[in-house]
PDB file of C-alpha atoms and ligand atoms in Angstrom:
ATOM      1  CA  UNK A   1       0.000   0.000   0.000  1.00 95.00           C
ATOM      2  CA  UNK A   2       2.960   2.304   0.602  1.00 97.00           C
ATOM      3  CA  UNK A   3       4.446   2.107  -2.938  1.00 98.00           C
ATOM      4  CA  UNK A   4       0.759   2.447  -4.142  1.00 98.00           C
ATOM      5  CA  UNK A   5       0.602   5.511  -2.471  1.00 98.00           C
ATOM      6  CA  UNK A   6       3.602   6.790  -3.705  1.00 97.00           C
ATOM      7  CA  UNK A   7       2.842   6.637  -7.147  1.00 97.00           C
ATOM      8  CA  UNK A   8      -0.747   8.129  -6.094  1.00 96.00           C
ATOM      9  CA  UNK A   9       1.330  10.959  -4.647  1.00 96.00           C
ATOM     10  CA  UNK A  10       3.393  11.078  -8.070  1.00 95.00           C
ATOM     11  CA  UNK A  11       0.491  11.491 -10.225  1.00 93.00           C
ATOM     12  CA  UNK A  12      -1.072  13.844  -8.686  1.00 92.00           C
ATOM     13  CA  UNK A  13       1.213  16.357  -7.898  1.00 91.00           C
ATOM     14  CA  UNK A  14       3.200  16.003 -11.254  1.00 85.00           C
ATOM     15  CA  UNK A  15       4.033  19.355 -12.818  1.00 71.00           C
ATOM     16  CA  UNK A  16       3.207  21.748  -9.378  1.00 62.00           C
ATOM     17  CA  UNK A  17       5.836  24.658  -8.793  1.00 60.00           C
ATOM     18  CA  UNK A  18       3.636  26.015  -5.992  1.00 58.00           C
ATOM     19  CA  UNK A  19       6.126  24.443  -2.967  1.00 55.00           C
ATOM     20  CA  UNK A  20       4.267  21.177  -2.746  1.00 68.00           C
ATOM     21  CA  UNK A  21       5.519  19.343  -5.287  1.00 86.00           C
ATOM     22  CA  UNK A  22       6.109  15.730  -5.050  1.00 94.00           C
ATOM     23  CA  UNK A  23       9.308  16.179  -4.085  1.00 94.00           C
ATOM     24  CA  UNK A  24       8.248  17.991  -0.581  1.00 95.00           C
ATOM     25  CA  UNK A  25       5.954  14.798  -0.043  1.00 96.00           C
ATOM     26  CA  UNK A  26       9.045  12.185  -0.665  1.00 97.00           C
ATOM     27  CA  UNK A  27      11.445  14.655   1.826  1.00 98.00           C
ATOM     28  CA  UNK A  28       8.035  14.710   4.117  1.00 98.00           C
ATOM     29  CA  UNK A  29       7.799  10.803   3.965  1.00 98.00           C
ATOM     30  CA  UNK A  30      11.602  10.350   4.835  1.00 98.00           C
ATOM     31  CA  UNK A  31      11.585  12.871   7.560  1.00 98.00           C
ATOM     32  CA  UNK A  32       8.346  11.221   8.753  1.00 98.00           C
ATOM     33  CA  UNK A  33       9.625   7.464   8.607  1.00 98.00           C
ATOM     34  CA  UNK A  34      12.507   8.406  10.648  1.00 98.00           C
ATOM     35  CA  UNK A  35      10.952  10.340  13.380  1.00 98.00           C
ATOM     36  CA  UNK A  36       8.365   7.242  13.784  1.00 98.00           C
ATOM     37  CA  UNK A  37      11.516   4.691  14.594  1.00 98.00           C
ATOM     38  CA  UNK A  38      13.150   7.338  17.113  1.00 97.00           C
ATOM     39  CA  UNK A  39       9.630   7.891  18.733  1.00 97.00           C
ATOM     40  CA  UNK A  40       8.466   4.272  18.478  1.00 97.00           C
ATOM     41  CA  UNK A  41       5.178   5.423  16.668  1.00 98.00           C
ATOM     42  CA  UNK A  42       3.210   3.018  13.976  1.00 98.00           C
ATOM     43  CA  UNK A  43       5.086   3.141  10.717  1.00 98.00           C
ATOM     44  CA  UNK A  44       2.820   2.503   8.427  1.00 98.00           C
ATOM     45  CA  UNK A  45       0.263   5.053   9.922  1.00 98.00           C
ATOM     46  CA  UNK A  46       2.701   7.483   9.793  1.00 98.00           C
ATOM     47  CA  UNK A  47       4.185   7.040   5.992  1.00 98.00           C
ATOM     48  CA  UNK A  48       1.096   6.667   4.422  1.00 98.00           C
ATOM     49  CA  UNK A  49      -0.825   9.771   6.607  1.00 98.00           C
ATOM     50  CA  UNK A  50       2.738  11.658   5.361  1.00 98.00           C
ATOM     51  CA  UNK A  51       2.165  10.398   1.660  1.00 98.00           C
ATOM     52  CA  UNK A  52      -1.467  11.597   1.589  1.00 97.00           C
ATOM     53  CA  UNK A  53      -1.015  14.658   3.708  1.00 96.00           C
ATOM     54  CA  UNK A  54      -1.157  17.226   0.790  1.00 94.00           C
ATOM     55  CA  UNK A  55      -3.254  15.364  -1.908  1.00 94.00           C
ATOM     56  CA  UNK A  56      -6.270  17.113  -0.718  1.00 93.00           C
ATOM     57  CA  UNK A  57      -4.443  20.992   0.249  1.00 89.00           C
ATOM     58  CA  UNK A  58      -7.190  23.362  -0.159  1.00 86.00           C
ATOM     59  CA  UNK A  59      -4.973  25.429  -2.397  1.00 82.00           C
ATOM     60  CA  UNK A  60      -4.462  22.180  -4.568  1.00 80.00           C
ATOM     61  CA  UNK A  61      -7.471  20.776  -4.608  1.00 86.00           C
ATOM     62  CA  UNK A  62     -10.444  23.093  -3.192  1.00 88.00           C
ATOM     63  CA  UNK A  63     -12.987  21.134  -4.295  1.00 90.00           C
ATOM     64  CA  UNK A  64     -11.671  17.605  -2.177  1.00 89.00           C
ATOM     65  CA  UNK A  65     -10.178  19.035   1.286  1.00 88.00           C
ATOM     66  CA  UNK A  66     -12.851  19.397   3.276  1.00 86.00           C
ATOM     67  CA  UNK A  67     -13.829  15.628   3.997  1.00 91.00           C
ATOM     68  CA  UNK A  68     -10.261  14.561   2.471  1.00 94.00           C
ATOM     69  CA  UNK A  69     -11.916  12.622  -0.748  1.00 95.00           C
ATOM     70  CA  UNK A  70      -8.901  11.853  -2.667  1.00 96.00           C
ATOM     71  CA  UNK A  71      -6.700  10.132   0.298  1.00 97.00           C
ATOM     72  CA  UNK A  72     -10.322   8.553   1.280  1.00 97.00           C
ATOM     73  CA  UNK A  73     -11.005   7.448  -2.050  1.00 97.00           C
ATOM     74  CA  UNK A  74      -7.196   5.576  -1.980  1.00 98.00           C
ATOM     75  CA  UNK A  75      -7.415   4.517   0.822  1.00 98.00           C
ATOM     76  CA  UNK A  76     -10.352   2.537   1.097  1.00 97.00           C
ATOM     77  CA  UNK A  77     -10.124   1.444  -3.129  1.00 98.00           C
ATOM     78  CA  UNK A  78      -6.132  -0.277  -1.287  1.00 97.00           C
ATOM     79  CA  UNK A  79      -8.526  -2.340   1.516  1.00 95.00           C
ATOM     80  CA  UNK A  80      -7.881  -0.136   4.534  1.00 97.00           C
ATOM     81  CA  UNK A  81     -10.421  -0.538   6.852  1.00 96.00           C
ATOM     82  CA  UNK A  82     -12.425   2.652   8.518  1.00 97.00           C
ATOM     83  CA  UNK A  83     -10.934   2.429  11.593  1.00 97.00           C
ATOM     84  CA  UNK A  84      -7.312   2.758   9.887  1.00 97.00           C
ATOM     85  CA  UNK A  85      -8.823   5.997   7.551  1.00 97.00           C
ATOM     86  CA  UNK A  86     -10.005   7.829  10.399  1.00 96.00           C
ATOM     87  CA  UNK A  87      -6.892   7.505  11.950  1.00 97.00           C
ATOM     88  CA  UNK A  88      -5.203   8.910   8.948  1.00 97.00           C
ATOM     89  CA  UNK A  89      -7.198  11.519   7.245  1.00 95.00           C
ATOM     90  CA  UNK A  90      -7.312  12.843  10.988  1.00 95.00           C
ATOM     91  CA  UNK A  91      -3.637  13.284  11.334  1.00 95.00           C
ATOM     92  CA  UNK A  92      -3.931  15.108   7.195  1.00 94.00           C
ATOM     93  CA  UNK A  93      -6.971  17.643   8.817  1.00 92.00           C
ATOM     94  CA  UNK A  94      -4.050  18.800  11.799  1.00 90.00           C
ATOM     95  CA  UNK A  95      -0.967  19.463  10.497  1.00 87.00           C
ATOM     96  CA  UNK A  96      -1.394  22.124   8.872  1.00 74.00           C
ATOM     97  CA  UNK A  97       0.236  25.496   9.619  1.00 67.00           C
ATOM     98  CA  UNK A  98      -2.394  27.528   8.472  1.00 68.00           C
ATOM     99  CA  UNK A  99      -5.880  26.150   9.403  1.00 69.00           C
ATOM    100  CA  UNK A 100      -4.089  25.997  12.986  1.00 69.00           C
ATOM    101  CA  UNK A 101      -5.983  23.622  14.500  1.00 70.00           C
ATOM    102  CA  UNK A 102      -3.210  22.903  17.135  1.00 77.00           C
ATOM    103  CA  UNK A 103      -0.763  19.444  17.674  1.00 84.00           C
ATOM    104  CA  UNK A 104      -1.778  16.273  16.964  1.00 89.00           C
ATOM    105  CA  UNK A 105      -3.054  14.112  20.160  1.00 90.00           C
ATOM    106  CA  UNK A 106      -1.615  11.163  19.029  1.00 95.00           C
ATOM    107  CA  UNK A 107       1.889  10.042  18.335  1.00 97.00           C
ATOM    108  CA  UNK A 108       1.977   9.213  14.907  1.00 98.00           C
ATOM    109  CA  UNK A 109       0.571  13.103  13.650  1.00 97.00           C
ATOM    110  CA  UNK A 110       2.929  14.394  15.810  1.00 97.00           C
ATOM    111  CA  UNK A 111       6.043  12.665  13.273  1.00 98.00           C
ATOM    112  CA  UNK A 112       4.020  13.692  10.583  1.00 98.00           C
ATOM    113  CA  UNK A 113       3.343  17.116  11.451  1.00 97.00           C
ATOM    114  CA  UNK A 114       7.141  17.538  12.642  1.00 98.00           C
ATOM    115  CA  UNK A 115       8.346  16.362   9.330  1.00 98.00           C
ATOM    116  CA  UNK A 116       6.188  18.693   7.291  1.00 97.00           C
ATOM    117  CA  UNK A 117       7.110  22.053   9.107  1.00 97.00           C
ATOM    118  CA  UNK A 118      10.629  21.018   9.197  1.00 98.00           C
ATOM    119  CA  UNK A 119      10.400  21.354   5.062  1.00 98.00           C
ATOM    120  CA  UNK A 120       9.037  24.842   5.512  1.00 98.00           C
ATOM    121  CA  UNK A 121      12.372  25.455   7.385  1.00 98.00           C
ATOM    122  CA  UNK A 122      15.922  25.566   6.615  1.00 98.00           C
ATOM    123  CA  UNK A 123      17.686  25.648   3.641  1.00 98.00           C
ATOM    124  CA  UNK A 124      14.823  23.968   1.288  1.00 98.00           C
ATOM    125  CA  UNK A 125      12.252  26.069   3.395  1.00 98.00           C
ATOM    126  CA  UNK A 126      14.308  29.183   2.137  1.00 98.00           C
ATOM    127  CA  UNK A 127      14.157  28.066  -1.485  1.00 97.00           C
ATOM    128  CA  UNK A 128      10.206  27.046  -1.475  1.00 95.00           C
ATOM    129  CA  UNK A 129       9.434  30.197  -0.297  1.00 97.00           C
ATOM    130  CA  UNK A 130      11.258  31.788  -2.912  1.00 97.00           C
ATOM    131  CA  UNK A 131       9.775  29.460  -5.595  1.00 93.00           C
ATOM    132  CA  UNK A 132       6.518  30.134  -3.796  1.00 92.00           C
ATOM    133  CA  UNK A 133       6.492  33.782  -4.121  1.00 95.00           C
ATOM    134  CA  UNK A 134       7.537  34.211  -7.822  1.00 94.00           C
ATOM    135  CA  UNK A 135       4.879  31.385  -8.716  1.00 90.00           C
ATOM    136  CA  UNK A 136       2.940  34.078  -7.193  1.00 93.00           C
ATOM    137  CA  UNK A 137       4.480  37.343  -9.251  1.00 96.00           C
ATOM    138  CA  UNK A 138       5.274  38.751  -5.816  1.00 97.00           C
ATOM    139  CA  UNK A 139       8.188  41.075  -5.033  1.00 97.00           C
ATOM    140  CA  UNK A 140      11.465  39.387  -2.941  1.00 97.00           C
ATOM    141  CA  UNK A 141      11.509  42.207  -0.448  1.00 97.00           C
ATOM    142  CA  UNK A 142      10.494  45.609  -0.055  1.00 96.00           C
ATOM    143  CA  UNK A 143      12.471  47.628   1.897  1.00 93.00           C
ATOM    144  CA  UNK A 144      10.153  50.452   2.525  1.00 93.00           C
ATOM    145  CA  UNK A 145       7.652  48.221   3.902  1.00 86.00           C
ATOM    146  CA  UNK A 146       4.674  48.690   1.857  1.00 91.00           C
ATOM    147  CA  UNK A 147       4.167  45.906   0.115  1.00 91.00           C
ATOM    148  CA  UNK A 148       2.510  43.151   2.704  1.00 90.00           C
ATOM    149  CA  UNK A 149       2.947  40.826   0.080  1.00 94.00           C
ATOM    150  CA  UNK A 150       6.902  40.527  -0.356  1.00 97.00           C
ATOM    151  CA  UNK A 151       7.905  37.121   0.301  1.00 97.00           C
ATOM    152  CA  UNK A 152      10.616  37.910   2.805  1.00 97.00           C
ATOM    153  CA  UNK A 153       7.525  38.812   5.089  1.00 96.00           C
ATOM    154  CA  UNK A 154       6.507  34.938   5.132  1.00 97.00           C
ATOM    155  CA  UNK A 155       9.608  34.346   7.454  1.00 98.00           C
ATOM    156  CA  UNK A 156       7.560  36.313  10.054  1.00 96.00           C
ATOM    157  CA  UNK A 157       4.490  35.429   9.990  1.00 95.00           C
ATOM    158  CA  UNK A 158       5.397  31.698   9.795  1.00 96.00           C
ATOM    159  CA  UNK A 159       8.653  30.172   8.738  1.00 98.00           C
ATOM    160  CA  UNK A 160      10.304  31.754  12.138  1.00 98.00           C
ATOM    161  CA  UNK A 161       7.618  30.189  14.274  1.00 97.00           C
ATOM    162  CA  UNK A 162       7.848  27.124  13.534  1.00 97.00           C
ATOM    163  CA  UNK A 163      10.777  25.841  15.917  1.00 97.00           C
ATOM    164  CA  UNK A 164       8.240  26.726  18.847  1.00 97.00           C
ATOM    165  CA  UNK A 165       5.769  24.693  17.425  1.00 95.00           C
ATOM    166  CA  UNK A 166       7.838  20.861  17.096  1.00 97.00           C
ATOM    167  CA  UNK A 167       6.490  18.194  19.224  1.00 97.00           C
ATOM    168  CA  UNK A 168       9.549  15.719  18.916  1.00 97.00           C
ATOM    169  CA  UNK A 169      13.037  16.094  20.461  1.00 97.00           C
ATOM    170  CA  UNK A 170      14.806  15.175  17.377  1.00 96.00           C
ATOM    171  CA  UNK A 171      12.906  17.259  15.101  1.00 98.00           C
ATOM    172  CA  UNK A 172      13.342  20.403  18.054  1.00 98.00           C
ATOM    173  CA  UNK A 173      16.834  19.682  17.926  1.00 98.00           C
ATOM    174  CA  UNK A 174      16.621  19.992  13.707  1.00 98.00           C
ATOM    175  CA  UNK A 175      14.412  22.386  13.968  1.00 98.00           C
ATOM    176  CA  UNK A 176      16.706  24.902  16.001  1.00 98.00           C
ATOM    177  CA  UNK A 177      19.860  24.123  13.530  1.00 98.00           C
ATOM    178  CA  UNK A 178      17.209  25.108  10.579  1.00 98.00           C
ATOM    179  CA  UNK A 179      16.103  28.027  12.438  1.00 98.00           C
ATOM    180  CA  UNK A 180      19.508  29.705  12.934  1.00 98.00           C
ATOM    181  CA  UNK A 181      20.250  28.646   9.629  1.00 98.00           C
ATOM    182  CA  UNK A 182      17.596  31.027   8.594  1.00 98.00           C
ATOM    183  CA  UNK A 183      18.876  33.812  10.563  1.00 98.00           C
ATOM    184  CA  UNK A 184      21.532  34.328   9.783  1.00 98.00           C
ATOM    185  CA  UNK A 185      20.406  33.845   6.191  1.00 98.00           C
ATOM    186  CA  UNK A 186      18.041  36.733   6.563  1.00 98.00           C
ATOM    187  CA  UNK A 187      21.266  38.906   8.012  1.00 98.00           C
ATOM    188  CA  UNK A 188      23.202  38.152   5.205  1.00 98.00           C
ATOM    189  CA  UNK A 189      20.442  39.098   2.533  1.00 98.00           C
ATOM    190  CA  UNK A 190      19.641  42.195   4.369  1.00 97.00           C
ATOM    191  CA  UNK A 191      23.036  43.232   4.128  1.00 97.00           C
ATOM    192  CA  UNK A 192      23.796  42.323   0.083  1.00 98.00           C
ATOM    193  CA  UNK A 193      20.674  44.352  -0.097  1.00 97.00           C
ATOM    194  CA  UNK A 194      22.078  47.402   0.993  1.00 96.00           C
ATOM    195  CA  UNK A 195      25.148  46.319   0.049  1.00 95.00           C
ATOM    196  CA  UNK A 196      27.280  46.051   2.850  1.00 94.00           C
ATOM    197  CA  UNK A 197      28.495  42.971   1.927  1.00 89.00           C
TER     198      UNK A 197
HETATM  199  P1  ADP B   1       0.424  24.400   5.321  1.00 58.66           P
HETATM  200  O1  ADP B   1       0.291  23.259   4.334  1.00 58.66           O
HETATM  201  O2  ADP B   1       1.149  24.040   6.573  1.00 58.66           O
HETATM  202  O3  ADP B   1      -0.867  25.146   5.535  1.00 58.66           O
HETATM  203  P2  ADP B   1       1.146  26.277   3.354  1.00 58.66           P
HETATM  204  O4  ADP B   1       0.405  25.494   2.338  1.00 58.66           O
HETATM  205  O5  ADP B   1       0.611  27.605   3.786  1.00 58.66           O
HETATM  206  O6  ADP B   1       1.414  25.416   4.642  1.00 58.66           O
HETATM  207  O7  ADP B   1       2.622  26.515   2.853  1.00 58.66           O
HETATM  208  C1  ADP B   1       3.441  25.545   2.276  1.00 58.66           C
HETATM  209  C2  ADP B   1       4.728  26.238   1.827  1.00 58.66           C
HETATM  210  O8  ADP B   1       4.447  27.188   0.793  1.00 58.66           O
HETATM  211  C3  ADP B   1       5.387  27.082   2.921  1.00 58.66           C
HETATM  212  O9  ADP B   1       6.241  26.341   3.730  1.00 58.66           O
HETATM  213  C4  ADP B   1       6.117  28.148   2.151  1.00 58.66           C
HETATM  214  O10 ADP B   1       7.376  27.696   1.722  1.00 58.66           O
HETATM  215  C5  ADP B   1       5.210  28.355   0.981  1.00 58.66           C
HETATM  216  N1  ADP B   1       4.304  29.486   1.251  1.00 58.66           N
HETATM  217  C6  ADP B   1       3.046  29.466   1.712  1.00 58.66           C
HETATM  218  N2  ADP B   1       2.526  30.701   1.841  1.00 58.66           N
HETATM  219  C7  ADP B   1       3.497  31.543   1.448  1.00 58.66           C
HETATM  220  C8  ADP B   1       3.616  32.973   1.318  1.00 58.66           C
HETATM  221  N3  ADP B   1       2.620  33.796   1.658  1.00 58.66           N
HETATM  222  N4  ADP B   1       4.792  33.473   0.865  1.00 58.66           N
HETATM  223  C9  ADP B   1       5.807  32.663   0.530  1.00 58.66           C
HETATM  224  N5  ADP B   1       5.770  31.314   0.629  1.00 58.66           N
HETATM  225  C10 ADP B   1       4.642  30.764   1.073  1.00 58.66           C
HETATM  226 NI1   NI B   2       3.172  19.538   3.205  1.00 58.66          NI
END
């Protein structure tokens, strides 16, 4: 069922520049598998909720999120029982950043949710942000401070948050690396920009 839901995964997101490409699922599904075996939490749940986790985004797929039809419609058309879809779609309904519907209660969303704010941070975070914004015609930074659209603003209002918001040691202890990482990244840009350095 995992490799099934990988190419599910593949297919669907084939061809999006918007930041969640399948590429961010695979890193999510790595970071995922390997924060279940340090935490002891159900593999299985945890690589296929990390899989699905974005096949039914409401900026993707508007029309699906709400009750989570596309990961519903795998799961149950692979044999999972009800018991195991509840469990999974949700873990998909409370990870994410923006609906802010707080940490997951059990184990197995916490890995999940862990692994998919780490990839908004960081390095990678940096560079989906980026790709985010021009896919969006929006302006790097704007020095003046008008514009409440630049994409530097994003490290703000969420990417420099998210360290506060882990629920695993390991990731915390990623997380803060990724997070300094970013500081000193925005230093460093501030400064080329008025070209200090
Ligand atoms: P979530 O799935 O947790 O709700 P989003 O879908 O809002 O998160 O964001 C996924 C990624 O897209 C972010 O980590 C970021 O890289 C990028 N992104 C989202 N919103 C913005 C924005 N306003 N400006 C720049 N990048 C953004
Ligand atoms: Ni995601």
């Amino acid at each position: 069922m995992i490799e099934k839901a990988m190419e599910f995964a593949r297919e669907i997101f084939s061809g999006d520049a918007s930041g969640h490409d399948f590429d961010h699922t695979m890193r999510v599904y790595r970071m995922a598998t390997r924060l279940a075996k340090e935490e002891g939490a159900d593999q299985e749940i945890v690589q296929l909720a990390a899989l699905l986790h974005d096949v039914d985004d409401h900026k993707l797929s508007p029309e699906t999120c709400e009750n989570h039809l596309r990961a519903v419609t795998f799961l149950r058309g692979n044999g999972a029982d009800e018991v195991k879809i509840r469990i999974i779609t949700d873990i998909i309904s409370r990870i994410s950043f923006s609906a802010n519907r707080g940490a997951p209660s059990t184990l197995e969303g916490k890995c999940v949710q862990d692994a998919d704010r780490l990839d908004a941070m960081g390095a990678i975070g940096i560079a989906r942000t980026f790709a985010y914004g021009g896919s969006r015609g929006r302006r790097m930074h704007d020095p003046d401070g008008n514009d409440p659209n630049a994409t530097i603003q994003h490290f703000y209002d969420k990417l420099l948050l998210l360290k506060e918001s882990m629920n695993t040691a390991t990731a915390r202890r990623l997380a803060e690396d990724r997070d300094r990482f970013m500081r000193s990244y925005l230093e460093q840009f501030y400064a080329e920009w008025e070209g200090i350095c």
